[in-house]
Structures are given as C-alpha cells and as structure tokens.
Coordinates of C-alpha atoms and ligand atoms in Angstrom, one line a residue:
X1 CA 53.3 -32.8 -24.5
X2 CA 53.5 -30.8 -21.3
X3 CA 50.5 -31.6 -19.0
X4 CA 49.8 -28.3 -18.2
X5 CA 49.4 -27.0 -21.8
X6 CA 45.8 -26.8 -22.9
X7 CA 46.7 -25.7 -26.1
X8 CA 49.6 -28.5 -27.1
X9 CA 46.7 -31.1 -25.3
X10 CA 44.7 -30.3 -28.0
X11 CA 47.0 -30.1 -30.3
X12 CA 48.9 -33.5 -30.0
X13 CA 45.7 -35.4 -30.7
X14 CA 45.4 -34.4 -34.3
X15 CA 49.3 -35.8 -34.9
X16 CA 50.2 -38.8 -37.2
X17 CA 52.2 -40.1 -34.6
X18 CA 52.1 -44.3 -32.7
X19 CA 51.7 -42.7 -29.6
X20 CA 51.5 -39.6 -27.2
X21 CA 53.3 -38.9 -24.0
X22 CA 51.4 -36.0 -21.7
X23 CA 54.3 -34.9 -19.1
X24 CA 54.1 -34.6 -15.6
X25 CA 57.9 -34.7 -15.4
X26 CA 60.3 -32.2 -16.7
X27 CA 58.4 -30.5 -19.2
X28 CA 55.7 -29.1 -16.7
X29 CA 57.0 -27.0 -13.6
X30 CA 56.9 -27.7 -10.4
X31 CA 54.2 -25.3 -9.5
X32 CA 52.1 -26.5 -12.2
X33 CA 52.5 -29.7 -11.6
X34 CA 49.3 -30.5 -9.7
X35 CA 46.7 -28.5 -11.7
X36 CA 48.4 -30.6 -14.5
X37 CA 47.0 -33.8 -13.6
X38 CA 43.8 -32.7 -13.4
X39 CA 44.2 -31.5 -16.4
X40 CA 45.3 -34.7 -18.0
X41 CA 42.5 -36.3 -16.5
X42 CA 40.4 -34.2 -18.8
X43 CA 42.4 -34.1 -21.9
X44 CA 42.6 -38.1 -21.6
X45 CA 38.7 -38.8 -21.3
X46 CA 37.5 -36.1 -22.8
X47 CA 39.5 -36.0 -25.8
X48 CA 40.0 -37.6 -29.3
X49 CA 42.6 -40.0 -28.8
X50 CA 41.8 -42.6 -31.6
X51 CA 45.0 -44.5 -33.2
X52 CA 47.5 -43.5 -30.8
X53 CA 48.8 -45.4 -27.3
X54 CA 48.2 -42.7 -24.7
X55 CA 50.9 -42.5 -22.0
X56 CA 51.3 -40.1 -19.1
X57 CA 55.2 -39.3 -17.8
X58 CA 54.6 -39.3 -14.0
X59 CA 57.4 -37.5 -11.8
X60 CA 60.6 -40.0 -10.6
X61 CA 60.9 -41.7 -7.6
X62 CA 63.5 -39.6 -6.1
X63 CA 60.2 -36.5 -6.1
X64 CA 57.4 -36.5 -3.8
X65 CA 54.8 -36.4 -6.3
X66 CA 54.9 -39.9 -8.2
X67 CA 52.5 -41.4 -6.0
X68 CA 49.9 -38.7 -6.4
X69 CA 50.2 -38.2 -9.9
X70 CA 49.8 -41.7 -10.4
X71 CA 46.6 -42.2 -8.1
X72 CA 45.2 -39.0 -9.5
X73 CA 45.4 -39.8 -13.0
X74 CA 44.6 -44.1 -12.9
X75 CA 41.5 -43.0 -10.8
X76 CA 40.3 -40.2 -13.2
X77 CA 41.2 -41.8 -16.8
X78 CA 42.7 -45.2 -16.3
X79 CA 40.2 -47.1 -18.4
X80 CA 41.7 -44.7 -21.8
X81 CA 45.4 -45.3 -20.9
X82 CA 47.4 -47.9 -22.2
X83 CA 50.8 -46.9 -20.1
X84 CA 52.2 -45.1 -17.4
X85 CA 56.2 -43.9 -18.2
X86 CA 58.4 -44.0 -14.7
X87 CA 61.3 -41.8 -15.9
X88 CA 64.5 -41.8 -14.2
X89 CA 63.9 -45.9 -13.3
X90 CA 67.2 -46.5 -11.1
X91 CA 66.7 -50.3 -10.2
X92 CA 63.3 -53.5 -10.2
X93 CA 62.4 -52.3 -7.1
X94 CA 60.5 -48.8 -8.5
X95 CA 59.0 -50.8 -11.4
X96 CA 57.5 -52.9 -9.4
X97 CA 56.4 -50.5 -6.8
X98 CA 54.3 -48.8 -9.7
X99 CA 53.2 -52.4 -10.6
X100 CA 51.7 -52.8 -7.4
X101 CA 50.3 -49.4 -6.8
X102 CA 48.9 -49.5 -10.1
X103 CA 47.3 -53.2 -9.3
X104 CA 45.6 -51.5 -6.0
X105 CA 44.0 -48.7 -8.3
X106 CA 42.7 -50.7 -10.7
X107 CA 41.0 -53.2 -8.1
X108 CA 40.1 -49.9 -6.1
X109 CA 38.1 -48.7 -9.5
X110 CA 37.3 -52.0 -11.4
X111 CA 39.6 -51.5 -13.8
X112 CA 40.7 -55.2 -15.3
X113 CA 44.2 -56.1 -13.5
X114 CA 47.3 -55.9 -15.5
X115 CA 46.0 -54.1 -18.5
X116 CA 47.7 -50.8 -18.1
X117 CA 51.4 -51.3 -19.5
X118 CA 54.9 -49.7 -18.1
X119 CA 57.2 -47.5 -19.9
X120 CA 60.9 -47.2 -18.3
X121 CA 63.3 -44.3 -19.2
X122 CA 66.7 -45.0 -18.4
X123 CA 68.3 -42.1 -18.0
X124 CA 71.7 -42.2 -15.4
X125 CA 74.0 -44.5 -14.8
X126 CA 72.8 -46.7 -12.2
X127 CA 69.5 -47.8 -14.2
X128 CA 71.7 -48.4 -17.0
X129 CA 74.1 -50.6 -14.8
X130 CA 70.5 -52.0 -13.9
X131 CA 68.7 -52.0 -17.3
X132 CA 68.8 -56.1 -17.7
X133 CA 66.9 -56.6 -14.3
X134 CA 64.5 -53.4 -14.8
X135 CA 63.5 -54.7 -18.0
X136 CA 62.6 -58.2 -16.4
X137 CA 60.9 -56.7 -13.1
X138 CA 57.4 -56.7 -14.5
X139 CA 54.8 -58.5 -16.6
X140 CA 53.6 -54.8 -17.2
X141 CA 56.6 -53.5 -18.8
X142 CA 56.1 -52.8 -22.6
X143 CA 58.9 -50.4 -23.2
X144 CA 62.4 -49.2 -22.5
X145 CA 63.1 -45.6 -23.5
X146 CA 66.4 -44.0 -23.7
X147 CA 66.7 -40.5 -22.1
X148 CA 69.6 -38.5 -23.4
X149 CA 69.4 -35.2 -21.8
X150 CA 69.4 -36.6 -18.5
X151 CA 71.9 -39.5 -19.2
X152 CA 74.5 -36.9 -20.4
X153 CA 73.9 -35.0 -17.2
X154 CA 74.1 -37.9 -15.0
X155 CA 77.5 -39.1 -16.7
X156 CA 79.2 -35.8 -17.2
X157 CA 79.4 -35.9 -20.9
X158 CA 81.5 -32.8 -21.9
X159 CA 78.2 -31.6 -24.8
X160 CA 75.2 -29.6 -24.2
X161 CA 73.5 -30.6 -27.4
X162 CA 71.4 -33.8 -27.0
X163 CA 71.5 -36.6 -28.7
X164 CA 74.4 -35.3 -30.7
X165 CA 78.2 -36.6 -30.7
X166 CA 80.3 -35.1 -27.9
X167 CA 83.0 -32.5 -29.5
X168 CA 86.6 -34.5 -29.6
X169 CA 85.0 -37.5 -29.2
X170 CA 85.9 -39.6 -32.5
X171 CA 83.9 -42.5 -32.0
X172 CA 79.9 -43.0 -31.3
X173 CA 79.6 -42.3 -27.6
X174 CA 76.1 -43.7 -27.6
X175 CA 76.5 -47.1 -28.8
X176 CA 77.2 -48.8 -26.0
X177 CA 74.5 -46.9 -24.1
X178 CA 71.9 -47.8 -27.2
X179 CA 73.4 -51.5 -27.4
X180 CA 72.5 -52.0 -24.1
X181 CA 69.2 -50.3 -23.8
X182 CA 68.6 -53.2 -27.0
X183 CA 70.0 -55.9 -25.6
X184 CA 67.8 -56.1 -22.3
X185 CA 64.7 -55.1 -24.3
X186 CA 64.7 -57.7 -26.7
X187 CA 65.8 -60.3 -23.8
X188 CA 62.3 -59.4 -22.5
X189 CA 60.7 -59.0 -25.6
X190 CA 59.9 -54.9 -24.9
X191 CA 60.1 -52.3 -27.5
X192 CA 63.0 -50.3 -27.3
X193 CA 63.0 -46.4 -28.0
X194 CA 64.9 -43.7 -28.5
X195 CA 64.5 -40.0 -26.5
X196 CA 64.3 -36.8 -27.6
X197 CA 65.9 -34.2 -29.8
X198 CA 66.2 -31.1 -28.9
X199 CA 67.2 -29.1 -31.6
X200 CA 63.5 -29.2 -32.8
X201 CA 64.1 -26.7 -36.0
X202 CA 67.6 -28.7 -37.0
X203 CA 65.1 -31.8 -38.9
X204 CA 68.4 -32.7 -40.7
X205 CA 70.0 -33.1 -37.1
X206 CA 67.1 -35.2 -35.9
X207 CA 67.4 -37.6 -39.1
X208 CA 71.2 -38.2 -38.6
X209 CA 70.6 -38.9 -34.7
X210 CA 67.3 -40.9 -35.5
X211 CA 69.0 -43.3 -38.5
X212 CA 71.9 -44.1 -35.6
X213 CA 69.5 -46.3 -33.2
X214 CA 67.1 -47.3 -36.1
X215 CA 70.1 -49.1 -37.9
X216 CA 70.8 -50.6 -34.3
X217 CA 67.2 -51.9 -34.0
X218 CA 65.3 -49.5 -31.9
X219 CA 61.6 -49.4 -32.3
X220 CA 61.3 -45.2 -32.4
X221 CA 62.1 -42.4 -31.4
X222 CA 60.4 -39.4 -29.3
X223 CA 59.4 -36.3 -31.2
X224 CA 58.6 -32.7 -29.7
X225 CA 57.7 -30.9 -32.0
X226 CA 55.0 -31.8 -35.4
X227 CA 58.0 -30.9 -37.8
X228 CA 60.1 -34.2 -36.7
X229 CA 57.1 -36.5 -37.1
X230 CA 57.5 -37.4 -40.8
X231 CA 61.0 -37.5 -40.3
X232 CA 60.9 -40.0 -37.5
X233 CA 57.8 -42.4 -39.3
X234 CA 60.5 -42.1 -42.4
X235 CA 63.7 -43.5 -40.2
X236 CA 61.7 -46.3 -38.5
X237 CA 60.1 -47.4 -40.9
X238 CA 61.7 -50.3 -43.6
X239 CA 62.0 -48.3 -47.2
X240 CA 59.7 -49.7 -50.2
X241 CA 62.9 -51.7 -51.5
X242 CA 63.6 -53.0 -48.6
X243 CA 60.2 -53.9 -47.7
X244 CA 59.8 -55.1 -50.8
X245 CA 62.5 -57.3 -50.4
X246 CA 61.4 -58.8 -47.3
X247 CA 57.9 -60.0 -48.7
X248 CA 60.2 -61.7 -51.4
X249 CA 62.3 -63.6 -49.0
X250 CA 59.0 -64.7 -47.1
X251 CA 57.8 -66.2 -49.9
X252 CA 60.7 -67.3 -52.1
X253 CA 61.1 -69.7 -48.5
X254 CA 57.8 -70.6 -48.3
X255 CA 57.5 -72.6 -51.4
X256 CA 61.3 -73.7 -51.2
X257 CA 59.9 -75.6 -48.0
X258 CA 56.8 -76.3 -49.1
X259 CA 55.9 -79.5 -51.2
X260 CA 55.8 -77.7 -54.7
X261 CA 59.7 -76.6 -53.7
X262 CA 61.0 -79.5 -52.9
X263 CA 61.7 -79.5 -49.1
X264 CA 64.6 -77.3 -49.6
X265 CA 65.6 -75.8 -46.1
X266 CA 68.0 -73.0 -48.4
X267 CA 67.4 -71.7 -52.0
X268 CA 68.3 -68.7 -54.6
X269 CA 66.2 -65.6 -54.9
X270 CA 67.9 -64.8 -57.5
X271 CA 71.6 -64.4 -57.2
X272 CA 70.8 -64.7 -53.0
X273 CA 71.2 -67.6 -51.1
X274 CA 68.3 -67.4 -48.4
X275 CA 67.3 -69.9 -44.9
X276 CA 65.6 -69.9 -42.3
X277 CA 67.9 -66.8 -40.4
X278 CA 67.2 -65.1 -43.9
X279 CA 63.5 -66.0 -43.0
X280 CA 63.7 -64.1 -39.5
X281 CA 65.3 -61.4 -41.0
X282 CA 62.8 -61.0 -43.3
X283 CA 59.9 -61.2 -40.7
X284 CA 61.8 -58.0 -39.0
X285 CA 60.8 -55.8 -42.1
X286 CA 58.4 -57.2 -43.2
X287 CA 56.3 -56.7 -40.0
X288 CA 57.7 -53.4 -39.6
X289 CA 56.7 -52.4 -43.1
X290 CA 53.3 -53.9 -42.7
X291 CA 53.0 -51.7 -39.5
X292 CA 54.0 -48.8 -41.1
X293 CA 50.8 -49.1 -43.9
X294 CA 53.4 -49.8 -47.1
X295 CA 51.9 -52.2 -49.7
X296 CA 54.2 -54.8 -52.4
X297 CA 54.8 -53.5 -55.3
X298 CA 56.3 -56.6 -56.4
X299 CA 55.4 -60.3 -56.4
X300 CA 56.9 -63.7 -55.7
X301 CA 56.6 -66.1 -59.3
X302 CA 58.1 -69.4 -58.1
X303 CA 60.9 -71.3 -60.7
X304 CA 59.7 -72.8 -63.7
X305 CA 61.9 -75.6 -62.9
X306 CA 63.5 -76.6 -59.1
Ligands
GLV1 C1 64.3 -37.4 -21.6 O1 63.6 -37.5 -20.7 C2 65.7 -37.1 -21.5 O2 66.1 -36.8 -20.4 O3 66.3 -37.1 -22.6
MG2 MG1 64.6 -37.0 -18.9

C-alpha cells in the first residue's frame, strides 16, 4: 500500500491477507515521500492491524532517504512492526547496515533488541549474484522477496508485462531466477516470496504466474490490489486432497514406527510405499494446510493386521 495513501491505509487493514507492506519506495513519489512516513507512523499505531505482519518498504540504498525513513518510522511505531523490507538489496553489507541501524534505534527507544525482522527484495543482477550471502548476513532476516519489475529492468528482458513470459522466449525465463531466490532462502531457513503482478484486473494472469513459484516452493506472493487476494491464499495454500493426504501420511508413519506397527521404518498407505522423506514431505503440507485454517476430512484407521 502506498504510504502516502490515507484512503488505501485504511483500506488494507480490513484485507484477509498474512501480511501488509506500506511503501515508501516506488509506489509513493518522491515529493511525497517524507509526509509519507509520518503518515505511516500514524496508520501503524493508530490503526487496526490485528492478524497481519506489518512491514514498511523503506527507499534503497542507492537514495538518500533510507536512513531517515528508517529512523522516522522505528522511532514513531517500532513497537507495532514486525519487519522493515530493504528493496533493491545489492550485497551483506546493506543488510547489515539496516541491522545495526535498526539495533541503535531500538536501544535509543527501549525497544527489545533483535525483535524487528528484515525483508530483502532482490531485484537486479548483482543481489542475485549475491542472494546466498545476503540471505546469511543477518540474524534479522526473515524473508527474501523476488521483485520482477525491477529485475526485468535491471537485466534487459525484451517484455514490459511483469511477471509474465518474455515473447519468443520458449522456455520459463524465471526459473532459474526463482530457483535461486529458493535455494538461499531455505539454506537460511527464510521464507521465500514472490513480487507483484501488475496486471491487477487479469486474476487469470495472476493465477498462472502465482501456481509457477508455488509449485517451486515459494511461501507467497505479493498482491496489489483486493481482487488477487483469494486468488493468491488459493495458490499457496495445499488443496483439501492434498492436505488431506498429508495428515494421512503423518499418521500412517506414526504407528508404522510406533510399537503397535511394528518398528517398521517404511509401510503401505494403501497402494503407496511411504518413509521417513515421505514423512518430511508430508510435514510441508501439512503445516502449510494447517496455516492456511483447512480441517481433515478424513481419518487414519491403522491395519487390522501388520
Ligand atoms: C517490486 O518491487 C518489483 O520491482 O517487482
Ligand atoms: Mg521493485
């Protein structure tokens, strides 16, 4: 949500969405940007902000307003924000000069130490190049978030529609960028998310582009406008079958190891051989589905005979 939108401020807090971002970045202009924080400030301890992570985007490194807008906004609301989001990271160094500024603040205000997390948007080449060693720069570091729109810019990528597959292209030119993204957030055990789409009224656009990094194993995926918000909680989220399944497989191994089951370290669930990797699979979804609110709607009945 723009920082320097009253209206969408307001608006964003009534959302069924995991968290909510309010911009300091590209999505409030430069003349605005000031009068923004202070009006994030408000919005942020003033406002109903129950059930969702609040974040604030403060501008990149390569600005001169990053360290303001971070000072201005952990001073004024820093005991109601769970994150700040450096976009733009390029290399450890600027992670971990927003871990120590934000360290100084919080002794400066008597805010516990460590408690307010870091989001990273990679978003060029270099902090791509860079992701495995930004994503281990900082005990404060929660999440890595994939930003399209400028990636495609800093690359040269012959589209100008985000998110979607370049024309003559006939491959997934993402994958490597989204594989990589993965790989160094689940090294450091950080959530990994996908950016935006801009094509806010194409839902069927945002589906296709979403179900791309959720098969991969991202966490989620940005939304801007309320319309993509059931379409993203749908795409992230395991399906009831699959969750289902999951809680099965949990159990089915469970009593195979367990006394009653014999010890076994692999048995059937019916006409599927499942073990402990089946297990950690299984955990995946399951905690995913759990997270998302579904319930079972079947249950495990172990073998009448082993
Ligand atoms: C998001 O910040 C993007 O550039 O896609
Ligand atoms: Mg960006």
């Amino acid at each position: 949500m723009p920082g320097s939108s009253q209206r969408f401020l307001e608006k964003a807090q009534g959302l069924p969405v995991d968290q909510v971002f309010l911009d300091l970045e590209d999505a409030c202009a430069p003349a605005v940007k000031e009068s923004a924080r202070h009006q994030i400030v408000k919005a942020i301890t003033t406002g109903d902000w129950s059930g969702k992570t609040v974040v604030v985007r403060v501008n990149d490194l390569t600005t001169h307003w990053t360290y303001r807008d971070v000072i201005t906004v952990v001073e004024g609301a820093g005991d109601r924000l769970d994150c700040v989001m450096l976009p733009k990271v390029q290399d450890a160094t600027q992670v971990r000069w927003l871990d120590l500024l934000l360290t100084q603040i919080e002794k400066t205000v008597g805010l516990p130490v460590g408690r307010i997390g870091i989001e990273a948007q990679i978003e060029n080449a270099k902090g791509l190049v860079n992701v495995d060693e930004i994503a281990g720069s900082s005990p404060r570091l929660e999440t890595i978030v994939f930003g399209p729109a400028d990636f495609m810019a800093s690359i040269n990528m012959k589209s100008l529609v985000v998110g979607e597959q370049p024309p003559g292209y006939p491959a997934d030119a993402y994958h490597y960028i989204l594989m990589r993204i993965l790989m160094a957030a689940r090294t450091h055990d950080l959530q990994a998310i996908d950016g935006p789409y801009l094509q806010i009224r194409d839902v069927a656009g945002f589906e296709e582009v979403a179900r791309r990094s959720a098969a991969l194993g991202f966490d989620g995926k940005w939304v801007l406008h309320p319309g993509q918000v059931d379409a993203a909680n749908a795409v992230y989220s395991p399906s009831q079958e699959d969750y289902d399944h999951a809680e099965l497989i949990l159990d089915a191994y469970a009593w195979a190891t367990s006394a009653a089951g014999g010890f076994k370290g692999s048995a059937m669930l019916g006409d599927e051989m499942i073990d402990e990797a089946s297990r950690k699979m299984a955990l995946v979804i399951a905690g995913k589905g759990r997270a998302a609110g579904l319930s079972r709607t079947t249950s495990f009945t172990a073998p009448e005979e082993s």
